[in-house]
mmCIF file of C-alpha atoms and ligand atoms in Angstrom:
data_model
loop_
_atom_site.group_PDB
_atom_site.id
_atom_site.type_symbol
_atom_site.label_atom_id
_atom_site.label_comp_id
_atom_site.label_asym_id
_atom_site.label_seq_id
_atom_site.Cartn_x
_atom_site.Cartn_y
_atom_site.Cartn_z
ATOM 1 C CA MET A 294 0.092 -0.285 0.343
ATOM 2 C CA PHE A 295 1.699 3.123 -0.758
ATOM 3 C CA PRO A 296 1.110 6.305 1.221
ATOM 4 C CA LEU A 297 -1.141 8.583 0.819
ATOM 5 C CA PRO A 298 -0.887 12.373 -0.699
ATOM 6 C CA PRO A 299 -0.201 14.573 2.607
ATOM 7 C CA ALA A 300 -3.613 16.711 1.892
ATOM 8 C CA MET A 301 -5.687 14.047 1.846
ATOM 9 C CA ARG A 302 -3.891 13.016 5.162
ATOM 10 C CA GLN A 303 -4.435 16.102 6.205
ATOM 11 C CA ALA A 304 -8.543 15.725 5.506
ATOM 12 C CA LEU A 305 -8.672 11.919 6.764
ATOM 13 C CA ASP A 306 -7.347 14.079 10.021
ATOM 14 C CA ALA A 307 -9.784 16.451 9.994
ATOM 15 C CA ALA A 308 -12.279 13.631 9.271
ATOM 16 C CA ARG A 309 -11.481 12.016 12.249
ATOM 17 C CA ASP A 310 -11.592 14.852 14.968
ATOM 18 C CA ALA A 311 -15.053 15.773 13.230
ATOM 19 C CA ALA A 312 -16.253 12.345 14.432
ATOM 20 C CA ALA A 313 -14.950 13.031 17.971
ATOM 21 C CA ARG A 314 -16.828 15.821 17.997
ATOM 22 C CA GLY A 315 -20.173 13.921 16.964
ATOM 23 C CA GLU A 316 -20.094 15.331 13.536
ATOM 24 C CA VAL A 317 -20.243 13.379 9.953
ATOM 25 C CA PRO A 318 -16.784 12.493 9.608
ATOM 26 C CA VAL A 319 -16.250 14.604 6.352
ATOM 27 C CA GLY A 320 -12.388 16.831 6.455
ATOM 28 C CA ALA A 321 -11.854 18.961 3.234
ATOM 29 C CA VAL A 322 -7.955 20.604 2.565
ATOM 30 C CA VAL A 323 -7.428 23.712 0.323
ATOM 31 C CA MET A 324 -4.326 23.205 -1.441
ATOM 32 C CA CYS A 325 -2.534 26.292 -3.417
ATOM 33 C CA GLY A 326 0.343 25.274 -4.610
ATOM 34 C CA GLU A 327 2.241 23.035 -2.411
ATOM 35 C CA GLN A 328 1.168 25.404 0.175
ATOM 36 C CA VAL A 329 -1.936 24.079 2.599
ATOM 37 C CA VAL A 330 -4.468 27.214 2.662
ATOM 38 C CA ALA A 331 -7.361 26.053 4.447
ATOM 39 C CA VAL A 332 -7.953 22.349 6.684
ATOM 40 C CA ALA A 333 -11.913 22.462 7.274
ATOM 41 C CA ALA A 334 -14.216 19.540 8.692
ATOM 42 C CA ASN A 335 -17.701 18.699 8.792
ATOM 43 C CA ALA A 336 -19.439 21.215 11.344
ATOM 44 C CA PRO A 337 -23.003 22.124 10.821
ATOM 45 C CA ARG A 338 -24.176 21.119 14.096
ATOM 46 C CA ALA A 339 -21.767 22.862 16.032
ATOM 47 C CA LEU A 340 -22.238 25.832 13.763
ATOM 48 C CA CYS A 341 -25.730 25.107 13.904
ATOM 49 C CA ASP A 342 -25.897 25.769 9.729
ATOM 50 C CA PRO A 343 -26.874 22.736 7.527
ATOM 51 C CA THR A 344 -24.306 24.782 5.037
ATOM 52 C CA ALA A 345 -20.874 23.832 7.096
ATOM 53 C CA HIS A 346 -19.895 20.710 4.975
ATOM 54 C CA ALA A 347 -16.066 20.439 5.288
ATOM 55 C CA GLU A 348 -16.022 21.559 1.919
ATOM 56 C CA MET A 349 -18.139 24.992 1.924
ATOM 57 C CA LEU A 350 -15.495 25.698 5.192
ATOM 58 C CA ALA A 351 -12.552 24.613 3.349
ATOM 59 C CA ILE A 352 -13.322 27.461 0.429
ATOM 60 C CA ARG A 353 -14.681 29.971 2.764
ATOM 61 C CA ALA A 354 -11.293 30.390 4.618
ATOM 62 C CA ALA A 355 -9.116 29.835 1.397
ATOM 63 C CA ALA A 356 -10.513 32.318 0.042
ATOM 64 C CA ARG A 357 -10.626 35.003 3.257
ATOM 65 C CA ALA A 358 -6.798 33.781 3.228
ATOM 66 C CA LEU A 359 -6.185 34.661 0.050
ATOM 67 C CA GLY A 360 -8.234 36.996 -0.465
ATOM 68 C CA ARG A 361 -10.280 36.660 -2.890
ATOM 69 C CA ASP A 362 -12.662 35.087 -4.018
ATOM 70 C CA ARG A 363 -11.377 32.600 -6.885
ATOM 71 C CA LEU A 364 -9.331 30.050 -6.349
ATOM 72 C CA GLU A 365 -8.548 29.285 -9.874
ATOM 73 C CA ASP A 366 -5.073 27.895 -8.730
ATOM 74 C CA CYS A 367 -6.018 26.331 -5.456
ATOM 75 C CA ASP A 368 -6.848 22.516 -5.444
ATOM 76 C CA LEU A 369 -9.558 20.673 -3.555
ATOM 77 C CA TRP A 370 -9.205 17.637 -1.611
ATOM 78 C CA VAL A 371 -12.277 16.556 0.360
ATOM 79 C CA THR A 372 -12.467 13.146 1.638
ATOM 80 C CA LEU A 373 -16.413 11.827 0.655
ATOM 81 C CA GLU A 374 -17.573 12.757 -2.902
ATOM 82 C CA PRO A 375 -18.972 16.522 -2.701
ATOM 83 C CA CYS A 376 -22.694 17.180 -2.270
ATOM 84 C CA ALA A 377 -24.650 19.188 -4.956
ATOM 85 C CA MET A 378 -24.313 22.136 -2.950
ATOM 86 C CA CYS A 379 -20.417 22.392 -2.336
ATOM 87 C CA ALA A 380 -20.338 20.971 -6.150
ATOM 88 C CA GLY A 381 -21.827 24.195 -6.767
ATOM 89 C CA ALA A 382 -19.284 26.255 -5.000
ATOM 90 C CA ILE A 383 -16.473 24.152 -6.215
ATOM 91 C CA ALA A 384 -17.708 25.698 -9.318
ATOM 92 C CA HIS A 385 -19.063 28.953 -8.251
ATOM 93 C CA ALA A 386 -14.804 28.865 -6.804
ATOM 94 C CA ARG A 387 -13.102 28.187 -10.264
ATOM 95 C CA VAL A 388 -11.558 25.520 -7.974
ATOM 96 C CA ALA A 389 -8.866 24.432 -10.055
ATOM 97 C CA ARG A 390 -8.715 20.258 -9.358
ATOM 98 C CA LEU A 391 -10.968 18.259 -6.886
ATOM 99 C CA TYR A 392 -9.541 15.508 -5.621
ATOM 100 C CA PHE A 393 -12.026 13.359 -3.002
ATOM 101 C CA GLY A 394 -12.056 9.645 -1.482
ATOM 102 C CA ALA A 395 -14.912 8.410 -0.832
ATOM 103 C CA ASP A 396 -17.950 8.021 -3.024
ATOM 104 C CA ASP A 397 -21.383 9.067 -1.957
ATOM 105 C CA ALA A 398 -24.153 6.334 -4.053
ATOM 106 C CA LYS A 399 -27.026 8.351 -1.905
ATOM 107 C CA GLY A 400 -25.376 12.026 -1.387
ATOM 108 C CA GLY A 401 -23.079 12.829 -3.876
ATOM 109 C CA ALA A 402 -23.417 15.041 -6.959
ATOM 110 C CA VAL A 403 -20.091 14.510 -8.934
ATOM 111 C CA GLU A 404 -20.224 10.626 -10.073
ATOM 112 C CA HIS A 405 -23.626 10.409 -8.536
ATOM 113 C CA GLY A 406 -27.175 11.996 -8.431
ATOM 114 C CA PRO A 407 -27.329 15.162 -10.766
ATOM 115 C CA ARG A 408 -23.590 14.732 -11.455
ATOM 116 C CA PHE A 409 -22.963 18.301 -11.259
ATOM 117 C CA PHE A 410 -20.035 19.063 -13.174
ATOM 118 C CA ALA A 411 -21.310 17.198 -16.424
ATOM 119 C CA GLN A 412 -24.402 19.172 -16.632
ATOM 120 C CA PRO A 413 -24.525 22.038 -19.531
ATOM 121 C CA THR A 414 -25.202 24.939 -17.238
ATOM 122 C CA CYS A 415 -22.232 24.186 -15.526
ATOM 123 C CA HIS A 416 -19.499 27.169 -16.292
ATOM 124 C CA HIS A 417 -16.662 25.432 -14.340
ATOM 125 C CA ARG A 418 -15.599 22.036 -14.595
ATOM 126 C CA PRO A 419 -12.350 21.318 -11.785
ATOM 127 C CA GLU A 420 -10.473 18.319 -13.213
ATOM 128 C CA VAL A 421 -11.879 15.136 -11.202
ATOM 129 C CA TYR A 422 -9.557 12.688 -9.023
ATOM 130 C CA ALA A 423 -12.009 10.061 -7.303
ATOM 131 C CA GLY A 424 -10.836 7.152 -4.993
ATOM 132 C CA ILE A 425 -7.516 8.979 -3.053
ATOM 133 C CA GLY A 426 -8.140 7.441 0.425
ATOM 134 C CA ALA A 427 -11.465 5.853 -0.245
ATOM 135 C CA GLY A 428 -11.346 2.735 2.113
ATOM 136 C CA GLU A 429 -10.182 5.009 5.216
ATOM 137 C CA SER A 430 -12.559 7.725 4.507
ATOM 138 C CA ALA A 431 -15.124 5.179 4.131
ATOM 139 C CA MET A 432 -14.822 2.800 7.106
ATOM 140 C CA LEU A 433 -14.659 6.479 9.281
ATOM 141 C CA LEU A 434 -18.410 6.837 7.962
ATOM 142 C CA ARG A 435 -18.955 3.075 8.590
ATOM 143 C CA ASP A 436 -17.648 3.017 11.988
ATOM 144 C CA PHE A 437 -19.273 6.861 13.143
ATOM 145 C CA PHE A 438 -23.062 5.177 11.716
ATOM 146 C CA SER A 439 -22.166 2.102 13.547
ATOM 147 C CA ALA A 440 -21.726 3.869 16.999
ATOM 148 C CA ARG A 441 -24.857 6.140 16.337
ATOM 149 C CA ARG A 442 -27.017 2.837 15.887
ATOM 150 C CA ALA A 443 -25.250 1.371 18.814
ATOM 151 C CA GLY A 444 -25.861 4.178 21.154
HETATM 152 ZN ZN1 ZN B 211 -21.661 19.208 1.066
#
């Protein structure tokens, strides 16, 4: 087994932190070249904000850190296939490349459901790389939901 790219390693660590706080374990990292610009974890419960997905928080933090609303020279790493809302935000932010871990057959909107970036109305399509760290990401989610069912 070859090591994961450091950005996905960091996103998985953020996802694990989210689980420890009772949030669905999803983590995201924005990279600008080799530089980490933002790291975020899913936090809708803590923030009382249904839009506080890891990708949204990471994109907002990165844009603030860089002082601009376009991230066309940035890459987003996230442990789970983005939903429709986050795919929309990725397009609005003009993210160059999207790397994601586990597939989300129920809530994903990149390779499932609306397939947002494939729609003719989508004005920006990042390069998409799927399945990076997918096993570990899926295991975090499985453990989280099975612990909740047991509890
Ligand atoms: Zn989302």
